[in-house]
């Protein structure tokens, strides 16, 4: 077993770049259409693997060629797939993603085989190396995937393995009480501002963060898009600015941020440096069309950090940026 396990959806994303959304019942022709690997857990796993971490994915796909395509891409990136189940009846999840010129994406789709994930018990050998379990909140929406995710969470808690949870918008809306109950068992929560608002019933980022920490979560990495992120653990809270990028498509930016923050923590970096790496990966994810195999490489992160170092705006963060560059240039296997 790898040192990180991600739990949740593996999808195929069909992405269309539109000038504007059609009205209900109308038509719109895309100026570009692409097919990508997607799914929150798959995206985070893929980025972690690209940066040299041993990462395994727990999820379920169908048996058709789209599922083969997704698994081939994940395997090629280095993700360990022995826990991925194949469903003989229901196809891989498929998401339709419409992206407008401001980079904003609108998404709808069918979660397919994902929701039929059967619970598994990890053996002692598999658990031995595991240092981090990352759960996508979408896994909490339907049975039996929900039970599968909760079982892994419980096992991780018993073994003292760090648990993170990416909330997800649908989960914040439809499973709010469940997420709130789980907060004391979560070491790192990754919400965006809307999700944090829904969970905490507080409007402002700092108030939402404080309220969620009071509900028992140990650390929150609150994703604020073009405003960067806010990190807080009850004693302190601070913001880390976003990198200047030209956003093309925000799909997968949150998943990529999660990977950066987890990487930083597993590499032994401090919180501001982990957040910087999260922001770098989240920002770069917005500069390309699609998630999955489009998500950032170490080379792209190095170029982004070098560019930031040359800018006076980043003067206060020079130490952290240099440290990240030193690590990334020294090779990403640590
Ligand atoms: O978080 C982005 C992902 O959410 C997309 O890749 C899509 O598949 C949806 O699950």
Short mmCIF file of C-alpha atoms and ligand atoms in Angstrom, two decimals:
data_model
loop_
_atom_site.label_atom_id
_atom_site.label_comp_id
_atom_site.label_asym_id
_atom_site.label_seq_id
_atom_site.Cartn_x
_atom_site.Cartn_y
_atom_site.Cartn_z
CA UNK A 1 0.00 0.00 0.00
CA UNK A 2 1.11 3.46 -0.82
CA UNK A 3 1.70 6.27 1.67
CA UNK A 4 -1.43 8.17 0.59
CA UNK A 5 -4.86 6.70 -0.13
CA UNK A 6 -7.46 8.85 -1.88
CA UNK A 7 -11.08 7.74 -1.65
CA UNK A 8 -13.85 8.85 -3.99
CA UNK A 9 -14.83 9.46 -7.59
CA UNK A 10 -13.11 8.53 -10.81
CA UNK A 11 -14.84 10.10 -13.81
CA UNK A 12 -14.57 10.95 -17.43
CA UNK A 13 -15.08 14.69 -17.96
CA UNK A 14 -16.43 15.96 -21.26
CA UNK A 15 -15.43 19.59 -21.42
CA UNK A 16 -16.89 22.18 -23.79
CA UNK A 17 -15.56 25.74 -24.07
CA UNK A 18 -18.50 28.03 -24.81
CA UNK A 19 -18.74 31.75 -25.46
CA UNK A 20 -21.89 31.74 -23.36
CA UNK A 21 -24.39 29.30 -21.94
CA UNK A 22 -27.41 28.62 -24.13
CA UNK A 23 -30.84 29.43 -22.71
CA UNK A 24 -32.91 26.48 -21.48
CA UNK A 25 -33.91 24.41 -24.52
CA UNK A 26 -31.44 26.31 -26.73
CA UNK A 27 -28.24 25.31 -28.53
CA UNK A 28 -24.64 26.40 -28.20
CA UNK A 29 -21.66 25.31 -30.26
CA UNK A 30 -18.42 24.90 -28.36
CA UNK A 31 -15.24 26.41 -29.77
CA UNK A 32 -13.34 23.52 -28.23
CA UNK A 33 -14.36 20.12 -26.86
CA UNK A 34 -12.15 17.72 -24.90
CA UNK A 35 -12.34 14.48 -22.96
CA UNK A 36 -10.36 14.15 -19.74
CA UNK A 37 -9.87 11.97 -16.71
CA UNK A 38 -11.78 13.52 -13.82
CA UNK A 39 -13.33 12.89 -10.44
CA UNK A 40 -12.13 14.62 -7.32
CA UNK A 41 -10.27 11.65 -5.75
CA UNK A 42 -8.71 10.66 -9.09
CA UNK A 43 -7.52 14.22 -9.76
CA UNK A 44 -5.86 14.57 -6.36
CA UNK A 45 -4.26 11.11 -6.67
CA UNK A 46 -2.92 11.89 -10.12
CA UNK A 47 -1.22 15.11 -9.00
CA UNK A 48 0.27 13.47 -5.91
CA UNK A 49 1.70 10.67 -8.05
CA UNK A 50 3.18 13.15 -10.52
CA UNK A 51 5.09 14.73 -7.67
CA UNK A 52 6.61 11.39 -6.66
CA UNK A 53 4.33 10.27 -3.84
CA UNK A 54 3.20 6.67 -3.64
CA UNK A 55 -0.54 7.01 -3.91
CA UNK A 56 -3.33 4.50 -4.13
CA UNK A 57 -6.93 5.15 -5.19
CA UNK A 58 -10.05 3.53 -3.78
CA UNK A 59 -12.91 3.89 -6.25
CA UNK A 60 -15.12 2.08 -8.73
CA UNK A 61 -15.44 2.34 -12.49
CA UNK A 62 -17.41 0.44 -15.13
CA UNK A 63 -16.07 -2.04 -17.61
CA UNK A 64 -16.23 -0.04 -20.88
CA UNK A 65 -13.55 1.72 -22.90
CA UNK A 66 -14.01 5.03 -21.07
CA UNK A 67 -13.14 3.29 -17.81
CA UNK A 68 -10.11 1.69 -19.51
CA UNK A 69 -9.03 5.14 -20.72
CA UNK A 70 -9.26 6.63 -17.22
CA UNK A 71 -7.38 3.77 -15.58
CA UNK A 72 -4.64 3.81 -18.24
CA UNK A 73 -4.06 7.51 -17.65
CA UNK A 74 -3.99 7.13 -13.89
CA UNK A 75 -1.61 4.16 -14.12
CA UNK A 76 0.65 6.08 -16.48
CA UNK A 77 0.84 8.92 -13.94
CA UNK A 78 1.92 6.40 -11.31
CA UNK A 79 -1.29 5.94 -9.31
CA UNK A 80 -1.61 2.49 -7.73
CA UNK A 81 -4.95 0.97 -8.77
CA UNK A 82 -5.24 -2.37 -6.97
CA UNK A 83 -8.18 -1.04 -4.89
CA UNK A 84 -10.15 0.17 -7.92
CA UNK A 85 -13.23 -1.98 -8.45
CA UNK A 86 -14.83 -2.76 -11.83
CA UNK A 87 -18.60 -2.68 -12.06
CA UNK A 88 -20.03 -5.14 -14.59
CA UNK A 89 -23.34 -3.28 -14.96
CA UNK A 90 -22.96 0.45 -14.45
CA UNK A 91 -20.51 2.60 -16.46
CA UNK A 92 -17.85 4.98 -15.18
CA UNK A 93 -19.14 8.35 -13.93
CA UNK A 94 -19.39 10.94 -16.70
CA UNK A 95 -19.46 14.69 -16.07
CA UNK A 96 -20.37 17.31 -18.67
CA UNK A 97 -18.51 20.53 -18.00
CA UNK A 98 -19.28 23.80 -19.77
CA UNK A 99 -16.60 26.47 -19.42
CA UNK A 100 -17.15 30.14 -20.27
CA UNK A 101 -14.45 32.70 -21.23
CA UNK A 102 -14.10 33.86 -17.59
CA UNK A 103 -12.80 30.36 -16.78
CA UNK A 104 -15.87 29.49 -14.69
CA UNK A 105 -17.20 26.00 -15.12
CA UNK A 106 -20.71 24.62 -14.83
CA UNK A 107 -20.98 20.92 -14.33
CA UNK A 108 -23.61 18.21 -14.39
CA UNK A 109 -23.43 14.48 -14.86
CA UNK A 110 -24.04 10.94 -13.74
CA UNK A 111 -21.84 9.47 -11.00
CA UNK A 112 -22.28 5.97 -12.42
CA UNK A 113 -20.23 3.17 -10.86
CA UNK A 114 -18.69 5.50 -8.23
CA UNK A 115 -21.68 5.26 -5.92
CA UNK A 116 -21.57 1.43 -6.03
CA UNK A 117 -18.14 1.23 -4.38
CA UNK A 118 -18.12 -1.81 -2.09
CA UNK A 119 -16.64 -1.36 1.40
CA UNK A 120 -13.21 -2.96 1.84
CA UNK A 121 -11.11 -3.82 4.87
CA UNK A 122 -7.45 -2.95 4.57
CA UNK A 123 -5.03 -5.52 5.97
CA UNK A 124 -2.29 -4.73 8.49
CA UNK A 125 0.31 -4.91 5.71
CA UNK A 126 -1.59 -2.39 3.61
CA UNK A 127 -2.06 -0.04 6.54
CA UNK A 128 1.57 -0.23 7.64
CA UNK A 129 2.91 2.33 5.16
CA UNK A 130 -0.16 4.53 5.00
CA UNK A 131 0.40 8.07 6.32
CA UNK A 132 -2.54 10.00 4.89
CA UNK A 133 -6.11 9.18 3.85
CA UNK A 134 -7.84 11.80 1.70
CA UNK A 135 -11.60 11.46 1.24
CA UNK A 136 -13.67 13.30 -1.34
CA UNK A 137 -16.94 14.50 0.19
CA UNK A 138 -18.88 13.21 -2.83
CA UNK A 139 -18.18 9.72 -1.50
CA UNK A 140 -20.56 10.50 1.40
CA UNK A 141 -23.61 11.11 -0.77
CA UNK A 142 -24.83 7.60 -1.60
CA UNK A 143 -24.64 4.04 -0.37
CA UNK A 144 -22.67 1.80 -0.49
CA UNK A 145 -19.86 4.26 -1.35
CA UNK A 146 -20.66 6.19 1.82
CA UNK A 147 -20.11 3.14 4.04
CA UNK A 148 -16.90 2.34 2.16
CA UNK A 149 -15.56 5.85 2.82
CA UNK A 150 -16.65 5.87 6.47
CA UNK A 151 -15.03 2.49 7.06
CA UNK A 152 -11.69 3.74 5.73
CA UNK A 153 -12.04 6.89 7.83
CA UNK A 154 -12.66 4.82 10.97
CA UNK A 155 -9.70 2.53 10.24
CA UNK A 156 -7.44 5.53 9.63
CA UNK A 157 -8.51 7.09 12.94
CA UNK A 158 -7.78 3.85 14.82
CA UNK A 159 -4.31 3.67 13.28
CA UNK A 160 -3.50 7.34 13.85
CA UNK A 161 -3.29 8.04 10.10
CA UNK A 162 -3.96 11.66 9.08
CA UNK A 163 -7.41 12.12 7.53
CA UNK A 164 -8.37 14.95 5.18
CA UNK A 165 -11.78 15.67 3.69
CA UNK A 166 -12.55 17.73 0.62
CA UNK A 167 -16.12 18.87 1.25
CA UNK A 168 -17.60 19.32 -2.27
CA UNK A 169 -20.56 21.54 -3.07
CA UNK A 170 -23.21 18.81 -3.42
CA UNK A 171 -22.10 17.30 -0.12
CA UNK A 172 -22.23 20.67 1.66
CA UNK A 173 -25.80 21.06 0.42
CA UNK A 174 -27.18 17.52 0.69
CA UNK A 175 -25.12 15.96 3.50
CA UNK A 176 -24.42 18.97 5.69
CA UNK A 177 -25.33 17.31 8.98
CA UNK A 178 -23.27 14.23 8.19
CA UNK A 179 -20.20 16.34 7.40
CA UNK A 180 -20.68 18.37 10.57
CA UNK A 181 -20.79 15.19 12.64
CA UNK A 182 -17.59 13.95 11.03
CA UNK A 183 -15.61 17.13 11.72
CA UNK A 184 -14.07 15.95 15.03
CA UNK A 185 -12.61 12.98 13.13
CA UNK A 186 -11.04 15.11 10.41
CA UNK A 187 -7.47 16.38 10.71
CA UNK A 188 -7.54 18.65 7.66
CA UNK A 189 -10.72 20.01 6.07
CA UNK A 190 -10.57 21.41 2.52
CA UNK A 191 -13.70 23.51 1.84
CA UNK A 192 -14.11 26.39 -0.56
CA UNK A 193 -15.78 29.53 0.75
CA UNK A 194 -19.31 28.56 -0.31
CA UNK A 195 -18.97 25.13 1.29
CA UNK A 196 -17.54 26.64 4.48
CA UNK A 197 -20.46 29.07 4.60
CA UNK A 198 -22.99 26.27 4.18
CA UNK A 199 -21.36 24.15 6.88
CA UNK A 200 -20.81 26.94 9.39
CA UNK A 201 -23.74 29.26 8.62
CA UNK A 202 -21.24 32.14 8.78
CA UNK A 203 -20.71 34.57 5.96
CA UNK A 204 -17.13 35.78 6.42
CA UNK A 205 -14.18 33.47 5.75
CA UNK A 206 -12.52 34.00 9.14
CA UNK A 207 -15.78 33.50 11.05
CA UNK A 208 -16.61 30.37 9.06
CA UNK A 209 -13.17 28.98 9.72
CA UNK A 210 -13.42 29.69 13.44
CA UNK A 211 -16.88 28.10 13.63
CA UNK A 212 -15.70 24.95 11.89
CA UNK A 213 -12.67 24.62 14.16
CA UNK A 214 -15.04 24.97 17.13
CA UNK A 215 -16.98 22.03 15.72
CA UNK A 216 -13.90 19.86 16.13
CA UNK A 217 -11.88 19.84 12.92
CA UNK A 218 -8.16 20.27 13.68
CA UNK A 219 -6.99 22.28 10.70
CA UNK A 220 -8.77 24.05 7.88
CA UNK A 221 -7.34 24.95 4.51
CA UNK A 222 -10.05 27.22 3.15
CA UNK A 223 -9.80 27.69 -0.62
CA UNK A 224 -10.53 31.27 -1.67
CA UNK A 225 -9.87 31.12 -5.43
CA UNK A 226 -8.20 34.27 -6.69
CA UNK A 227 -7.75 35.42 -3.07
CA UNK A 228 -5.54 32.41 -2.27
CA UNK A 229 -6.32 30.43 0.86
CA UNK A 230 -6.83 30.87 4.58
CA UNK A 231 -5.30 28.38 6.98
CA UNK A 232 -6.46 28.08 10.57
CA UNK A 233 -6.29 25.69 13.50
CA UNK A 234 -8.08 27.46 16.34
CA UNK A 235 -4.97 29.20 17.66
CA UNK A 236 -3.95 31.05 14.53
CA UNK A 237 -5.37 31.84 11.12
CA UNK A 238 -3.52 33.41 8.22
CA UNK A 239 -4.00 33.93 4.50
CA UNK A 240 -1.61 33.05 1.71
CA UNK A 241 -2.06 34.97 -1.56
CA UNK A 242 -2.85 33.40 -4.90
CA UNK A 243 -0.41 33.44 -7.79
CA UNK A 244 -1.26 35.69 -10.74
CA UNK A 245 -2.54 33.43 -13.52
CA UNK A 246 -4.82 33.72 -16.54
CA UNK A 247 -7.74 31.43 -15.74
CA UNK A 248 -9.00 29.31 -18.63
CA UNK A 249 -10.92 26.61 -16.74
CA UNK A 250 -11.23 26.18 -12.97
CA UNK A 251 -12.11 22.45 -13.16
CA UNK A 252 -9.95 20.45 -10.76
CA UNK A 253 -8.33 23.53 -9.17
CA UNK A 254 -9.55 22.55 -5.70
CA UNK A 255 -8.40 18.94 -6.12
CA UNK A 256 -5.01 20.18 -7.26
CA UNK A 257 -4.79 22.57 -4.29
CA UNK A 258 -5.52 19.64 -1.96
CA UNK A 259 -2.69 17.64 -3.53
CA UNK A 260 -0.27 20.55 -3.06
CA UNK A 261 -1.17 21.02 0.59
CA UNK A 262 -0.95 17.27 1.32
CA UNK A 263 2.41 17.11 -0.48
CA UNK A 264 3.72 19.98 1.58
CA UNK A 265 2.66 18.37 4.83
CA UNK A 266 4.09 14.98 3.89
CA UNK A 267 7.34 16.62 2.80
CA UNK A 268 7.55 18.12 6.30
CA UNK A 269 6.99 21.73 5.19
CA UNK A 270 5.44 24.27 7.52
CA UNK A 271 1.84 25.42 7.04
CA UNK A 272 2.57 28.59 5.01
CA UNK A 273 4.83 26.65 2.64
CA UNK A 274 2.26 23.86 2.26
CA UNK A 275 -0.36 26.50 1.51
CA UNK A 276 1.94 28.15 -1.05
CA UNK A 277 2.36 24.82 -2.80
CA UNK A 278 -1.43 24.31 -2.68
CA UNK A 279 -1.99 27.74 -4.22
CA UNK A 280 0.62 27.09 -6.91
CA UNK A 281 -1.00 23.81 -7.91
CA UNK A 282 -4.54 25.18 -7.64
CA UNK A 283 -3.63 28.25 -9.70
CA UNK A 284 -1.85 26.29 -12.42
CA UNK A 285 -4.83 23.93 -12.70
CA UNK A 286 -6.88 26.95 -13.84
CA UNK A 287 -4.51 27.73 -16.72
CA UNK A 288 -5.39 24.61 -18.72
CA UNK A 289 -8.55 23.02 -20.07
CA UNK A 290 -9.78 20.05 -18.04
CA UNK A 291 -8.56 18.28 -14.92
CA UNK A 292 -6.91 14.83 -14.77
CA UNK A 293 -3.95 14.60 -17.11
CA UNK A 294 -4.08 18.40 -17.71
CA UNK A 295 -3.25 19.12 -14.07
CA UNK A 296 0.15 20.63 -13.19
CA UNK A 297 3.56 19.02 -13.45
CA UNK A 298 6.55 19.80 -11.17
CA UNK A 299 8.19 21.68 -14.08
CA UNK A 300 5.23 24.04 -14.33
CA UNK A 301 5.32 24.70 -10.59
CA UNK A 302 9.04 25.50 -10.75
CA UNK A 303 8.40 28.01 -13.57
CA UNK A 304 5.52 29.63 -11.65
CA UNK A 305 7.57 29.97 -8.44
CA UNK A 306 10.55 31.40 -10.32
CA UNK A 307 8.28 33.97 -11.93
CA UNK A 308 6.85 34.93 -8.53
CA UNK A 309 10.35 35.33 -7.06
CA UNK A 310 11.12 37.93 -9.69
CA UNK A 311 8.12 40.00 -8.61
CA UNK A 312 8.33 42.52 -5.70
CA UNK A 313 4.80 41.49 -4.63
CA UNK A 314 6.19 38.18 -3.44
CA UNK A 315 9.07 39.70 -1.43
CA UNK A 316 7.53 38.68 1.96
CA UNK A 317 7.25 35.08 0.74
CA UNK A 318 10.76 34.81 -0.68
CA UNK A 319 11.96 32.36 1.97
CA UNK A 320 9.09 29.94 1.36
CA UNK A 321 9.32 30.20 -2.42
CA UNK A 322 13.07 29.51 -2.36
CA UNK A 323 12.58 26.55 -0.07
CA UNK A 324 9.92 25.07 -2.37
CA UNK A 325 12.14 25.59 -5.40
CA UNK A 326 15.05 23.91 -3.65
CA UNK A 327 12.88 20.87 -2.91
CA UNK A 328 11.32 20.70 -6.36
CA UNK A 329 14.64 21.07 -8.15
CA UNK A 330 16.24 18.46 -5.94
CA UNK A 331 13.75 15.92 -7.29
CA UNK A 332 10.29 15.26 -5.99
CA UNK A 333 10.90 11.81 -4.45
CA UNK A 334 11.45 12.37 -0.73
O1 LIG B 1 -13.41 18.48 -8.77
C1 LIG B 1 -13.47 18.43 -10.17
C2 LIG B 1 -14.11 17.15 -10.58
O2 LIG B 1 -15.43 17.13 -10.11
C3 LIG B 1 -14.21 16.96 -12.06
O3 LIG B 1 -13.07 16.36 -12.61
C4 LIG B 1 -15.49 16.17 -12.23
O4 LIG B 1 -15.28 14.87 -12.65
C5 LIG B 1 -16.20 16.25 -10.89
O5 LIG B 1 -16.26 15.07 -10.20
#
